Tab-separated table of C-alpha atoms in Angstrom:
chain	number	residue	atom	x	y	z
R	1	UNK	CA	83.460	121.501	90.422
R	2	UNK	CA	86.333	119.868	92.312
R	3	UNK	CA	85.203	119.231	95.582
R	4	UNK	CA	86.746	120.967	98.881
R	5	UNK	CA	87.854	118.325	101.257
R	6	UNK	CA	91.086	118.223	103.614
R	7	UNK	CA	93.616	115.725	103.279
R	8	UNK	CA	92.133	112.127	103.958
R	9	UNK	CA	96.079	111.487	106.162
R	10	UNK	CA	94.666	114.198	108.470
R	11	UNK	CA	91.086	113.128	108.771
R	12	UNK	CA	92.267	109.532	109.611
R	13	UNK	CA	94.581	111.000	112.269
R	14	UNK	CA	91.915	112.888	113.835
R	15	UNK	CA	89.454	110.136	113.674
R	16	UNK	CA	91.626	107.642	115.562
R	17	UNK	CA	92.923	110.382	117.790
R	18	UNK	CA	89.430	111.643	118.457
R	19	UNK	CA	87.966	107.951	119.000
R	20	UNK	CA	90.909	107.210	121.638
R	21	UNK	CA	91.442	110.887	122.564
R	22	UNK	CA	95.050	109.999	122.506
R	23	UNK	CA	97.834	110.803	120.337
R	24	UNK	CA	99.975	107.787	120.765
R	25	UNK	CA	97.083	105.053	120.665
R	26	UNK	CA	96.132	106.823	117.161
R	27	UNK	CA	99.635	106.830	116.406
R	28	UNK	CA	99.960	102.993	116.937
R	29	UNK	CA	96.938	102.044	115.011
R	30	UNK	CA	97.930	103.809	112.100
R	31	UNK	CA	101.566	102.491	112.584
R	32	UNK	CA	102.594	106.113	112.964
R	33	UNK	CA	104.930	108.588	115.320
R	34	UNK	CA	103.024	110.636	117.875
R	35	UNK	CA	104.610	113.368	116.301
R	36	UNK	CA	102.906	112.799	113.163
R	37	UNK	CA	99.833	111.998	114.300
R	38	UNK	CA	100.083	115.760	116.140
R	39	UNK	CA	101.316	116.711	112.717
R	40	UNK	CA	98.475	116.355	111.077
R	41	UNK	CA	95.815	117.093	113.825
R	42	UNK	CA	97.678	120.778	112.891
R	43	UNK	CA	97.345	120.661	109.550
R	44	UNK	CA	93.798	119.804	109.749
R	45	UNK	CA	93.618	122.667	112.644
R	46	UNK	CA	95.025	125.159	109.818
R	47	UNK	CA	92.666	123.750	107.049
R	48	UNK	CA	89.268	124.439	109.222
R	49	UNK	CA	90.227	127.407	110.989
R	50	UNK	CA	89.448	125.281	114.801
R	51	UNK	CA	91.301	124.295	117.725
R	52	UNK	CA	90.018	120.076	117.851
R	53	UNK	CA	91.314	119.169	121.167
R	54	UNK	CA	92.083	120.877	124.411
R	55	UNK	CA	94.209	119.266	126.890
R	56	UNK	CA	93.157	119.484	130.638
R	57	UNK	CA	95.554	118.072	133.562
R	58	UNK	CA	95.009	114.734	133.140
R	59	UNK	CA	93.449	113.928	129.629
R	60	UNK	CA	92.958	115.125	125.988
R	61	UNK	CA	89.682	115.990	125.561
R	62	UNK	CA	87.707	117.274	121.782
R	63	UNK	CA	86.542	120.535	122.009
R	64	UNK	CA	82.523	121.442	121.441
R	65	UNK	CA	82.823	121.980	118.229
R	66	UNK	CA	85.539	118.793	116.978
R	67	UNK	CA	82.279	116.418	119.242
R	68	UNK	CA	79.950	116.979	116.192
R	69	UNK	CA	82.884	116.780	113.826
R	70	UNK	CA	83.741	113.747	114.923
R	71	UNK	CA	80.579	112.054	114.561
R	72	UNK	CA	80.152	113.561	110.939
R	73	UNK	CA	83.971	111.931	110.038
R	74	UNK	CA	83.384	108.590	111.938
R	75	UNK	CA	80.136	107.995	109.654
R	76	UNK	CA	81.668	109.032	106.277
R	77	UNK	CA	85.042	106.508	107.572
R	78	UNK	CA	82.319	103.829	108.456
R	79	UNK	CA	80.692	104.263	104.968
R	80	UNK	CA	84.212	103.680	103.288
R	81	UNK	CA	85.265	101.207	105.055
R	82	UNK	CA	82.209	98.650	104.192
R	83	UNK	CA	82.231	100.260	101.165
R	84	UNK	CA	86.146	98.791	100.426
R	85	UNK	CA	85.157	95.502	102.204
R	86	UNK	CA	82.756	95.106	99.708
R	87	UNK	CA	84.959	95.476	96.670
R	88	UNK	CA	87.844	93.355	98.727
R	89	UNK	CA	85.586	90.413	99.161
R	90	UNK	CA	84.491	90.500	95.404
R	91	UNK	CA	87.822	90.838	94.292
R	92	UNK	CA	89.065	88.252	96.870
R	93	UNK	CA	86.620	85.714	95.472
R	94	UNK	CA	87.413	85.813	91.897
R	95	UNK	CA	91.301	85.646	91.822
R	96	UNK	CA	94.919	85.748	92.943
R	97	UNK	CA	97.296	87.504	91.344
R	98	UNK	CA	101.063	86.351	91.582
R	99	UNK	CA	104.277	87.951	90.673
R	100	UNK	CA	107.533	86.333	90.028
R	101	UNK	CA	110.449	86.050	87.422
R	102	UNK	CA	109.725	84.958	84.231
R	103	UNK	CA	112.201	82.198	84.601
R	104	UNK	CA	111.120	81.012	87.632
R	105	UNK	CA	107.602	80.591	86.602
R	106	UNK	CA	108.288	78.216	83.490
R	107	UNK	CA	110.987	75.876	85.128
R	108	UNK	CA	109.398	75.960	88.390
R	109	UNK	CA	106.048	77.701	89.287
R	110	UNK	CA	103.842	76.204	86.606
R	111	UNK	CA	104.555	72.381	87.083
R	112	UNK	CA	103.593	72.816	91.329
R	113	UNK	CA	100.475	74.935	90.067
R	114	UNK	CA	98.268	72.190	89.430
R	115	UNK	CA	98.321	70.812	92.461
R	116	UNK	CA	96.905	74.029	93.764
R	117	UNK	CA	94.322	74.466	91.264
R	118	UNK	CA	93.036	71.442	91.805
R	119	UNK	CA	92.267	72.006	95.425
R	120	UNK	CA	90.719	75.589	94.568
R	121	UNK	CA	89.074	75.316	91.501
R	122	UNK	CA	87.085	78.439	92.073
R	123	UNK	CA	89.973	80.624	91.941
R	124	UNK	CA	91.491	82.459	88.979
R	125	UNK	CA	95.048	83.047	89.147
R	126	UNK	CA	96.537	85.541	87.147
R	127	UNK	CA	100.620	85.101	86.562
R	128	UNK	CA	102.509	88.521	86.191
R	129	UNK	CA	106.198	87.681	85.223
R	130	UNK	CA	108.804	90.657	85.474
R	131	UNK	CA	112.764	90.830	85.857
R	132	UNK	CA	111.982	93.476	88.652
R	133	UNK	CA	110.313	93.174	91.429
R	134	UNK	CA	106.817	95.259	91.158
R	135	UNK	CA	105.773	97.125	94.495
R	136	UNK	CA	102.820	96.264	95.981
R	137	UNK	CA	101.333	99.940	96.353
R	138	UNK	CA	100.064	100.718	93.241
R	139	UNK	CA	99.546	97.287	91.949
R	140	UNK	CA	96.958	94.066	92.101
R	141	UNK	CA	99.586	92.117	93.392
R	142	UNK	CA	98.309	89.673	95.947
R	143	UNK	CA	101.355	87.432	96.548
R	144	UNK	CA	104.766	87.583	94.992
R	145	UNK	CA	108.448	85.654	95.197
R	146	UNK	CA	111.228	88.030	96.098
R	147	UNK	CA	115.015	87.250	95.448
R	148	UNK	CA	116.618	88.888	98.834
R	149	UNK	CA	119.771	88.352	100.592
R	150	UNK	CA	117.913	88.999	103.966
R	151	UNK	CA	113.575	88.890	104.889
R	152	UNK	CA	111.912	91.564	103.683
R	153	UNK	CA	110.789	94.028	106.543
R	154	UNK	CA	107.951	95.834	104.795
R	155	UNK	CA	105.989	92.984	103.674
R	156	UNK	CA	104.947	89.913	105.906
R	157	UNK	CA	107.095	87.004	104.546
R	158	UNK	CA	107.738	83.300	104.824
R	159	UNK	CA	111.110	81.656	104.123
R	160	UNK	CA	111.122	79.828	100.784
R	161	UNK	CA	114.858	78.161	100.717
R	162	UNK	CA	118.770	79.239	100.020
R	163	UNK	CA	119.836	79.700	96.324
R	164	UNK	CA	123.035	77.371	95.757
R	165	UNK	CA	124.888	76.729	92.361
R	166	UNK	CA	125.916	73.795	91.024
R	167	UNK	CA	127.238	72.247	87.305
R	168	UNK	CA	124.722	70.328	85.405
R	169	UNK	CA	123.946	68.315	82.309
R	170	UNK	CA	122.480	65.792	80.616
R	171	UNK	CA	123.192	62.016	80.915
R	172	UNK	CA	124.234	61.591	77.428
R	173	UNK	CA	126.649	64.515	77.657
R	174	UNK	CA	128.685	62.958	80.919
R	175	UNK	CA	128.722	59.318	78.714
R	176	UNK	CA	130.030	61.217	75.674
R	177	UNK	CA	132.462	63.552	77.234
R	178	UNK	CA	132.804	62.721	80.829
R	179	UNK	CA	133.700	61.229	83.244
R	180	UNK	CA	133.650	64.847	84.873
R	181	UNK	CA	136.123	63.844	88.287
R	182	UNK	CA	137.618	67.067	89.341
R	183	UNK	CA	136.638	70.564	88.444
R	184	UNK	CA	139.911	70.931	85.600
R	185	UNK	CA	137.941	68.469	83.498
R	186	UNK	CA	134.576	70.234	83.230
R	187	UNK	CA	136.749	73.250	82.725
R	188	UNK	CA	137.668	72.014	79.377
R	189	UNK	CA	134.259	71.223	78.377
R	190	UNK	CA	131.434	73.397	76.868
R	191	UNK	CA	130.052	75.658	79.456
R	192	UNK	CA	127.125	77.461	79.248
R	193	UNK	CA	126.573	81.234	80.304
R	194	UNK	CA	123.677	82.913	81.725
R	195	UNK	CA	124.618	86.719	80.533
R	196	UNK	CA	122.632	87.901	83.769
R	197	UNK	CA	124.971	86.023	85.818
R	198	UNK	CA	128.352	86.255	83.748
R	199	UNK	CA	130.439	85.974	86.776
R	200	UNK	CA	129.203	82.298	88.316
R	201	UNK	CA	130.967	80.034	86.489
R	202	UNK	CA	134.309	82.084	87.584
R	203	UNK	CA	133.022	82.037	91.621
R	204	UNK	CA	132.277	78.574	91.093
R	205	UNK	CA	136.140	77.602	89.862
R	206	UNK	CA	137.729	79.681	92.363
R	207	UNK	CA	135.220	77.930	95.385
R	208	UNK	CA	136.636	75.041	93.487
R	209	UNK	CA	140.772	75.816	94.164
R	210	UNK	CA	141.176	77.306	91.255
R	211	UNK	CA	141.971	80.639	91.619
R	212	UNK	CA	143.448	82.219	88.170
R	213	UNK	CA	141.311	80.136	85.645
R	214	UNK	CA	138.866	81.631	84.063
R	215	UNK	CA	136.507	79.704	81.850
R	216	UNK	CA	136.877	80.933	78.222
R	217	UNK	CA	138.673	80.314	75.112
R	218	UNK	CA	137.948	83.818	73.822
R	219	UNK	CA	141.316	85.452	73.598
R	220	UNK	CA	140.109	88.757	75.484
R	221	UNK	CA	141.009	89.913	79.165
R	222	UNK	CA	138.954	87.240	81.046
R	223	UNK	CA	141.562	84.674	78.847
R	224	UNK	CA	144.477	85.874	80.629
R	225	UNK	CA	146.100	85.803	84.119
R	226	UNK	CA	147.970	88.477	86.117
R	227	UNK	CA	151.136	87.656	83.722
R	228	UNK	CA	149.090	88.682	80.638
R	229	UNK	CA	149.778	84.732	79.332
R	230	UNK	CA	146.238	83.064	78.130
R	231	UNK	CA	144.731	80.362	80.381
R	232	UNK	CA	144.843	77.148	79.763
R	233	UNK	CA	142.793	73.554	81.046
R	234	UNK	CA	144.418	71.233	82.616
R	235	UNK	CA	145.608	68.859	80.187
R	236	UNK	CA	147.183	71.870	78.318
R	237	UNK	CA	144.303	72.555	75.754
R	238	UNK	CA	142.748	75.886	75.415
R	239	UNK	CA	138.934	75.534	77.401
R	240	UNK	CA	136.244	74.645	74.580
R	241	UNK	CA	133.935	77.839	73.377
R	242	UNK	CA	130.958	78.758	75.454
R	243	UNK	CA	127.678	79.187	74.697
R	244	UNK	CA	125.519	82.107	76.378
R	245	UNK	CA	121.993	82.520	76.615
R	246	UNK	CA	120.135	85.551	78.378
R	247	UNK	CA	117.562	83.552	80.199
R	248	UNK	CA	117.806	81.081	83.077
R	249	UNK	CA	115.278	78.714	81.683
R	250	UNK	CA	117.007	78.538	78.195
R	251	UNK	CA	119.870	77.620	80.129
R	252	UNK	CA	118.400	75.121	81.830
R	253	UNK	CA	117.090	73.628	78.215
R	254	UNK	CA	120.561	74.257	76.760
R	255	UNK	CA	121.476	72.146	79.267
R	256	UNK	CA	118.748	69.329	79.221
R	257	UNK	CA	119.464	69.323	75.498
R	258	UNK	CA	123.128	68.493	75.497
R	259	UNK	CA	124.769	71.508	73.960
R	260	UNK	CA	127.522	71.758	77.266
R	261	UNK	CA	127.550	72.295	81.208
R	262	UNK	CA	125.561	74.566	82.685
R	263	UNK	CA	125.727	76.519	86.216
R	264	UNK	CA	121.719	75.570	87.649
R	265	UNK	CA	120.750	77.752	90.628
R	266	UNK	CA	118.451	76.707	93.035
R	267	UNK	CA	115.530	75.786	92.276
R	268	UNK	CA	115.524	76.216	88.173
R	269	UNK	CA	116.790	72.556	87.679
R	270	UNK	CA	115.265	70.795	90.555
R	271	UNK	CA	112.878	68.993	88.496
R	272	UNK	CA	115.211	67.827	86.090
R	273	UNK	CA	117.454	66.925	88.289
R	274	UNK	CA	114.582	64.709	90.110
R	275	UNK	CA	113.617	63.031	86.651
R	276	UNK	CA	116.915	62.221	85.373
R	277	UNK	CA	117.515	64.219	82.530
R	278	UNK	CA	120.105	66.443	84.198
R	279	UNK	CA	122.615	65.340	86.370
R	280	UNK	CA	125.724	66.904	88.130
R	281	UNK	CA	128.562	66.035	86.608
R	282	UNK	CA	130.982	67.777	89.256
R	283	UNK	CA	129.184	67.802	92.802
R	284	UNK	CA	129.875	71.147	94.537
R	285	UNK	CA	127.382	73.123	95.604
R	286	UNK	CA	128.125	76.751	96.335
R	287	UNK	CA	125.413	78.660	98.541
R	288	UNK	CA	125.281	82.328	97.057
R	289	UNK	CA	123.969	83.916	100.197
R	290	UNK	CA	120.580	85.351	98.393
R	291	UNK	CA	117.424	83.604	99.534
R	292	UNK	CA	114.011	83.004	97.834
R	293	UNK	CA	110.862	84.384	100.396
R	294	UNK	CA	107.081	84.309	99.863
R	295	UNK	CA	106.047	87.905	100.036
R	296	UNK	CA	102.583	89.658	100.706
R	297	UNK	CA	101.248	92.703	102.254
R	298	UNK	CA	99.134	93.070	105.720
R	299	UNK	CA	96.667	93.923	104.531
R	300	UNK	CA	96.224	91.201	101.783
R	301	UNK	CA	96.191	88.401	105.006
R	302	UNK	CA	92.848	88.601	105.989
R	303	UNK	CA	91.842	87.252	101.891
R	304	UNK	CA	91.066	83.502	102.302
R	305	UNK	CA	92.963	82.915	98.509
R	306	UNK	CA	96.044	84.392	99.478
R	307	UNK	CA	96.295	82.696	103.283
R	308	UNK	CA	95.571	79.215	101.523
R	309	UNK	CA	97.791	79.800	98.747
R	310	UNK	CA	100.800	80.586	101.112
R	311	UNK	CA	99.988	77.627	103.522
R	312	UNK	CA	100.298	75.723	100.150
R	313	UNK	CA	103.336	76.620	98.545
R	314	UNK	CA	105.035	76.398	102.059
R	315	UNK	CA	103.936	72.736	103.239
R	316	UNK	CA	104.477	71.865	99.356
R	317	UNK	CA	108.244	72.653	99.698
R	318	UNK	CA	108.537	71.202	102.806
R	319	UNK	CA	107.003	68.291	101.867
R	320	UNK	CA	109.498	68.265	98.527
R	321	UNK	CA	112.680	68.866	101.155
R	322	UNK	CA	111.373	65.773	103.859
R	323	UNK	CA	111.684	63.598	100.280
């Protein structure tokens, strides 16, 4: 038999309004609007049948009846809420569960990881890699890294760094077709695409003073200016093919591997960049305006894993920016 129970919102509302016998210091624990709060002291009126609070001149006061009611709800809340701290601290103990983009977590994530697991041993970590961002409510998620063009403002948050593009490739590819010296040469090499960004290498020429070229040999619309004539490099030869990939990090490798020039975003080839085996052929950096942040919710701060992790991650950056 199901079991006959009023809505848990309302019960919370009347337990914090009940316990402060005021509306508006319920409504700011619970982060809500007096109005709500008075909302659903109503609808919890309706459900039992009872007036709950009576307001004399100068106060707002439970009525006989709401007293014992009271005490019965603030015992059963109690109950739950060392019930839940039980299951938070055994969950909080055993592991910490991250969510980025795929991407992000081969070229990036994993190599810094180590450093991290070395210092907490004890904790498992559990990597969930998606294209789109996955909520918080509803999930495990203890931490994730959100792409954002401003902070978040329903998580807490700490400032990763700035996404910029820039050209890159490898060593050998600069010695056997470079020297790269102004952006019309690398225009006539092989560029590579990333088909979730198909527009980049275009911002990036016209950021570079070159307004009308567009970065193709393919004789389609994108090959052709406002006359309707086809594009052409700078030396009067039609750009070289291009080769597209759907995935930053095979980009990256595309890249590292020598097939062309790539457009890296911030921070997919910083490592490479750092070990030599890509280089910028053509240095300008464009900032996009989208940001990287360290996300997590309130109510996840209070877990030693995840405050320790996000100390981490943010002294390891700055660390990597000081050098």
């Amino acid at each position: 038999m199901a079991r006959s129970l009023p809505p848990f919102a309302a019960l919370r509302a009347f337990e914090a309004a009940a316990r402060h016998c005021s509306f508006k210091q319920a409504a700011e624990e619970l982060n809500l609007s007096p109005s709500a709060i008075s909302h659903q002291i109503k609808s919890l009126e309706d459900y039992l049948g009872v007036c709950l609070f009576q307001r004399t001149r100068n106060a707002l006061e439970l009525t006989d009846l709401a007293q014992a009611y009271w005490s019965d709800v603030a015992a059963a809340m109690n109950i739950l809420e060392a019930a839940s701290s039980r299951v938070e601290k055994e969950r909080d103990d055993a592991s910490l569960v991250i969510n980025l983009f795929p991407s992000l977590v081969s070229t990036w994530f994993l190599p810094r990881l180590n450093t991290f697991k070395s210092e907490n041993r004890d904790v498992d970590i559990r990597i969930v890699s998606s294209l789109d961002s996955i909520p918080f409510t509803g999930s495990d998620i203890d931490v994730a890294i959100r792409y954002s063009e401003h902070k978040p403002a329903e998580v807490m948050s700490a400032f990763l760094f700035k996404e910029e593009i820039v050209p890159v490739c490898s060593p050998s590819y600069v010695e056997e077709y470079g020297p790269f010296a102004n952006p019309q040469a690398i225009l006539e090499a092989t560029l590579i695409y990333c088909i979730n960004h198909p527009t980049e290498w275009t911002g990036w020429f016209r950021e570079a003073g070159l307004e009308e070229i567009v970065p193709a040999r393919r004789m389609d619309m994108d090959t052709r200016n406002n006359s309707g004539r086809p594009l052409i490099g700078a030396n009067g030869y039609a750009p070289a093919a291009r080769v597209e990939l759907d995935n930053r990090a095979l980009v990256i490798e595309a890249a590292r591997d020598g097939l062309g020039i790539a457009m890296a975003r911030t921070p997919y080839a910083d490592r490479y960049l750092r070990n030599g085996n890509l280089v910028i052929p053509f240095d300008l950096k464009i900032k996009t305006g989208m940001n990287y942040y360290l996300c997590w919710p309130e109510r996840k701060a209070k877990f030693p894993n995840v405050r320790n992790f996000c100390d981490w991650l943010v002294s390891t950056l700055d660390a990597e920016q000081d050098h």
